[in-house]
C-alpha positions as semicolon CSV with decimal commas, in nm:
position;residue;x (nm);y (nm);z (nm)
1;M;5,309;12,304;17,822
2;R;5,646;12,219;17,685
3;K;5,814;12,470;17,465
4;P;5,903;12,349;17,113
5;I;6,261;12,247;17,084
6;A;6,458;12,501;16,890
7;V;6,653;12,368;16,592
8;A;6,981;12,532;16,510
9;P;6,997;12,683;16,160
10;S;7,294;12,463;16,064
11;H;7,102;12,154;16,171
12;S;6,802;12,261;15,957
13;R;7,025;12,298;15,656
14;R;7,166;11,951;15,709
15;L;6,816;11,804;15,731
16;L;6,711;11,987;15,412
17;T;7,021;11,873;15,227
18;S;6,969;11,512;15,335
19;G;6,606;11,525;15,222
20;V;6,698;11,658;14,878
21;L;6,971;11,393;14,843
22;L;6,732;11,111;14,934
23;A;6,471;11,242;14,689
24;S;6,729;11,263;14,412
25;Q;6,849;10,908;14,476
26;S;6,490;10,781;14,472
27;L;6,429;10,955;14,139
28;L;6,742;10,806;13,985
29;L;6,644;10,459;14,102
30;A;6,298;10,501;13,956
31;L;6,436;10,616;13,622
32;S;6,686;10,331;13,603
33;A;6,415;10,078;13,676
34;A;6,172;10,220;13,420
35;P;6,158;10,045;13,080
36;A;6,319;10,232;12,792
37;S;6,082;10,422;12,566
38;A;6,116;10,484;12,194
39;D;6,257;10,826;12,271
40;D;6,543;10,664;12,464
41;V;6,674;10,480;12,154
42;R;6,986;10,646;12,026
43;A;7,082;10,652;11,657
44;P;7,409;10,479;11,568
45;V;7,724;10,688;11,568
46;R;7,800;10,845;11,231
47;G;8,058;10,640;11,045
48;T;7,947;10,304;11,183
49;A;7,721;10,214;10,888
50;Y;7,821;9,930;10,661
51;M;7,700;9,769;10,343
52;G;7,365;9,602;10,409
53;S;7,313;9,728;10,763
54;G;6,994;9,905;10,660
55;V;6,878;9,620;10,440
56;L;6,904;9,374;10,728
57;A;6,718;9,609;10,963
58;H;6,434;9,694;10,725
59;E;6,394;9,382;10,511
60;G;6,526;9,103;10,731
61;V;6,627;8,755;10,621
62;Q;6,401;8,557;10,392
63;G;6,616;8,252;10,332
64;R;6,940;8,145;10,169
65;P;7,018;8,107;9,798
66;S;6,890;7,799;9,622
67;D;7,117;7,590;9,400
68;T;7,163;7,722;9,049
69;R;7,329;7,600;8,734
70;T;7,454;7,950;8,661
71;T;7,823;7,994;8,731
72;Q;7,879;8,243;9,012
73;T;8,194;8,359;9,188
74;E;8,204;8,402;9,564
75;G;8,303;8,734;9,718
76;V;8,283;8,928;10,045
77;D;8,242;9,287;10,159
78;V;8,399;9,421;10,478
79;S;8,418;9,734;10,692
80;S;8,561;9,833;11,028
81;H;8,311;9,594;11,191
82;Q;8,526;9,300;11,076
83;G;8,854;9,447;11,200
84;N;9,159;9,259;11,079
85;V;9,030;9,003;10,831
86;A;9,165;8,648;10,793
87;W;9,217;8,675;10,419
88;P;9,404;8,343;10,373
89;T;9,109;8,164;10,535
90;L;8,864;8,327;10,296
91;W;9,084;8,262;9,993
92;N;9,121;7,895;10,081
93;S;8,742;7,869;10,119
94;G;8,688;7,985;9,761
95;V;8,639;8,361;9,795
96;K;8,797;8,530;9,493
97;W;8,693;8,895;9,516
98;A;8,630;9,151;9,788
99;Y;8,514;9,505;9,853
100;T;8,631;9,717;10,147
101;K;8,453;10,020;10,289
102;A;8,680;10,318;10,239
103;T;8,472;10,620;10,333
104;E;8,138;10,756;10,453
105;G;8,013;11,108;10,390
106;T;8,306;11,351;10,385
107;S;8,454;11,288;10,729
108;Y;8,484;10,914;10,793
109;R;8,763;10,681;10,683
110;N;8,775;10,312;10,768
111;P;9,068;10,263;11,012
112;Y;9,111;9,904;10,890
113;Y;9,115;10,000;10,523
114;S;9,481;9,915;10,455
115;Q;9,468;9,571;10,618
116;Q;9,147;9,488;10,438
117;Y;9,211;9,641;10,096
118;D;9,577;9,542;10,067
119;G;9,532;9,213;10,252
120;S;9,274;9,083;10,007
121;Y;9,501;9,178;9,717
122;D;9,802;9,010;9,876
123;V;9,631;8,670;9,890
124;G;9,533;8,691;9,523
125;M;9,184;8,841;9,527
126;I;9,046;9,099;9,288
127;R;8,935;9,383;9,510
128;G;8,774;9,724;9,520
129;A;8,645;9,991;9,759
130;Y;8,301;10,127;9,845
131;H;8,159;10,452;9,978
132;F;7,862;10,466;10,216
133;A;7,648;10,753;10,089
134;I;7,505;11,015;10,324
135;P;7,277;11,223;10,098
136;D;7,163;11,450;10,380
137;G;7,523;11,564;10,422
138;A;7,756;11,699;10,155
139;G;7,660;11,688;9,787
140;G;7,717;11,388;9,564
141;A;8,017;11,535;9,384
142;A;8,186;11,629;9,712
143;Q;8,141;11,278;9,849
144;A;8,275;11,127;9,527
145;D;8,586;11,343;9,559
146;Y;8,633;11,239;9,921
147;F;8,596;10,874;9,820
148;V;8,847;10,893;9,534
149;D;9,093;11,088;9,748
150;H;9,081;10,831;10,030
151;G;9,097;10,488;9,872
152;G;8,822;10,479;9,612
153;G;9,033;10,531;9,303
154;W;9,086;10,286;9,020
155;S;9,380;10,160;8,817
156;K;9,383;9,925;8,521
157;D;9,599;9,657;8,679
158;G;9,355;9,371;8,632
159;R;9,308;9,337;9,007
160;T;9,118;9,656;9,099
161;L;8,740;9,675;9,067
162;P;8,557;10,005;9,006
163;G;8,431;10,191;9,311
164;V;8,086;10,127;9,458
165;L;7,823;10,377;9,569
166;D;7,646;10,213;9,864
167;I;7,307;10,388;9,861
168;E;7,053;10,235;10,098
169;Y;6,840;10,284;10,408
170;N;6,956;10,567;10,631
171;P;7,083;10,416;10,959
172;Y;7,083;10,757;11,128
173;G;6,733;10,888;11,059
174;D;6,479;10,937;10,782
175;T;6,482;10,644;10,537
176;C;6,531;10,865;10,232
177;Y;6,757;11,117;10,409
178;G;6,489;11,384;10,391
179;R;6,508;11,402;10,012
180;T;6,236;11,376;9,751
181;S;6,273;11,115;9,476
182;S;6,394;11,373;9,224
183;Q;6,641;11,520;9,475
184;M;6,776;11,173;9,549
185;V;6,822;11,095;9,180
186;D;7,004;11,426;9,131
187;W;7,233;11,350;9,427
188;I;7,317;11,004;9,292
189;R;7,380;11,144;8,943
190;D;7,618;11,405;9,083
191;F;7,816;11,134;9,262
192;L;7,832;10,906;8,958
193;D;7,927;11,185;8,718
194;R;8,211;11,305;8,939
195;Y;8,339;10,951;8,998
196;K;8,345;10,892;8,621
197;E;8,521;11,225;8,570
198;R;8,787;11,141;8,830
199;T;8,853;10,776;8,745
200;G;8,727;10,711;8,393
201;R;8,504;10,432;8,525
202;Q;8,133;10,399;8,590
203;A;8,075;10,328;8,958
204;V;7,877;10,023;9,067
205;I;7,548;10,098;9,245
206;Y;7,474;9,890;9,555
207;T;7,113;9,906;9,672
208;S;6,798;9,709;9,745
209;T;6,497;9,710;9,517
210;N;6,261;9,814;9,796
211;W;6,472;10,112;9,898
212;W;6,527;10,216;9,537
213;K;6,154;10,218;9,466
214;Q;6,075;10,413;9,781
215;C;6,349;10,673;9,762
216;T;6,414;10,727;9,388
217;G;6,062;10,655;9,260
218;D;6,213;10,348;9,087
219;Y;6,422;10,566;8,857
220;S;6,544;10,374;8,552
221;G;6,811;10,604;8,412
222;F;7,125;10,438;8,551
223;G;7,061;10,083;8,432
224;S;7,231;10,126;8,098
225;T;7,557;10,260;8,239
226;N;7,616;10,147;8,597
227;P;7,653;9,785;8,712
228;L;7,403;9,677;8,978
229;W;7,493;9,515;9,308
230;I;7,164;9,401;9,455
231;A;7,110;9,338;9,827
232;R;6,857;9,072;9,927
233;Y;6,891;8,802;10,193
234;A;6,665;8,543;10,033
235;S;6,667;8,240;9,805
236;T;6,675;8,455;9,490
237;V;6,766;8,813;9,396
238;G;6,397;8,885;9,338
239;P;6,271;9,174;9,122
240;L;6,536;9,426;9,021
241;P;6,509;9,806;9,024
242;A;6,382;9,970;8,706
243;G;6,638;10,000;8,428
244;W;6,838;9,687;8,503
245;D;6,773;9,361;8,320
246;F;7,029;9,170;8,524
247;H;7,246;9,212;8,832
248;T;7,626;9,202;8,838
249;M;7,666;9,116;9,205
250;W;7,436;8,994;9,480
251;Q;7,483;9,035;9,854
252;Y;7,292;8,729;9,971
253;T;7,376;8,699;10,342
254;S;7,508;8,886;10,643
255;S;7,589;8,567;10,832
256;G;7,837;8,383;10,611
257;P;8,164;8,226;10,734
258;T;8,458;8,431;10,867
259;V;8,328;8,784;10,791
260;G;7,949;8,762;10,771
261;D;7,872;8,954;10,450
262;H;7,901;8,725;10,149
263;D;7,826;8,794;9,784
264;R;7,802;8,624;9,449
265;F;7,927;8,764;9,122
266;N;7,691;8,683;8,838
267;G;7,945;8,498;8,627
268;A;8,273;8,308;8,630
269;L;8,603;8,452;8,751
270;D;8,691;8,575;8,402
271;R;8,388;8,808;8,419
272;V;8,513;8,949;8,751
273;K;8,846;9,018;8,580
274;A;8,665;9,179;8,287
275;L;8,489;9,421;8,523
276;A;8,824;9,504;8,682
277;N;8,981;9,576;8,345
278;G;8,693;9,794;8,229
């Protein structure tokens, strides 16, 4: 009978190490080949939200505006997603007003703010700034302060529109930011009150009717004081949130020329100027 061949301890360790390595590589290959599950989906990075991003994701596109006899004035809204904007191109195409994202929460500032905010002004547009609200972060008053301190102020120069509170679907988690309807209304009121205190102007509210109904309980208390910027990618603006009999602005598409997000002011250019002048 042959004696079993003795294996040196160092050789055994090498065999064990090789086996573990091969098993690890096989596991990695299996994981990379497996389809992604819902748990693998990562939320967007904080600060990357932009006006209408939630509306597009939750409500989709239902058409393009139909012709109307009502005079409307074309505008655009931009954020860091557009980078350096070709403002002369937009101006020559008939765009007369613009809004630029300035801030989000109390920690994000748009790195392209100056090019976008000043660039639109330089070509002749009437322009303003907007704040993307994060109600599960700092309070409404704190976010209003951050907005005003970093580009969301107002001056009566005839070319500066009042600031906008962009309050819509949460791109980072729970649709209503974990707040009840009454808590959401209180948060919005705190933002609006502080903005009015700081600038003397009533902020514009940007939202969608569906989100407003779901997350504020269709609260009607702001309609008499704050202009409405409605978001709906369809042939008409559709039903409005409670409290508003008409809209001031309408974001009607995310796929327009040059920058994507295009809007219509509900009136002629003189009404845009009137809003700027307060």
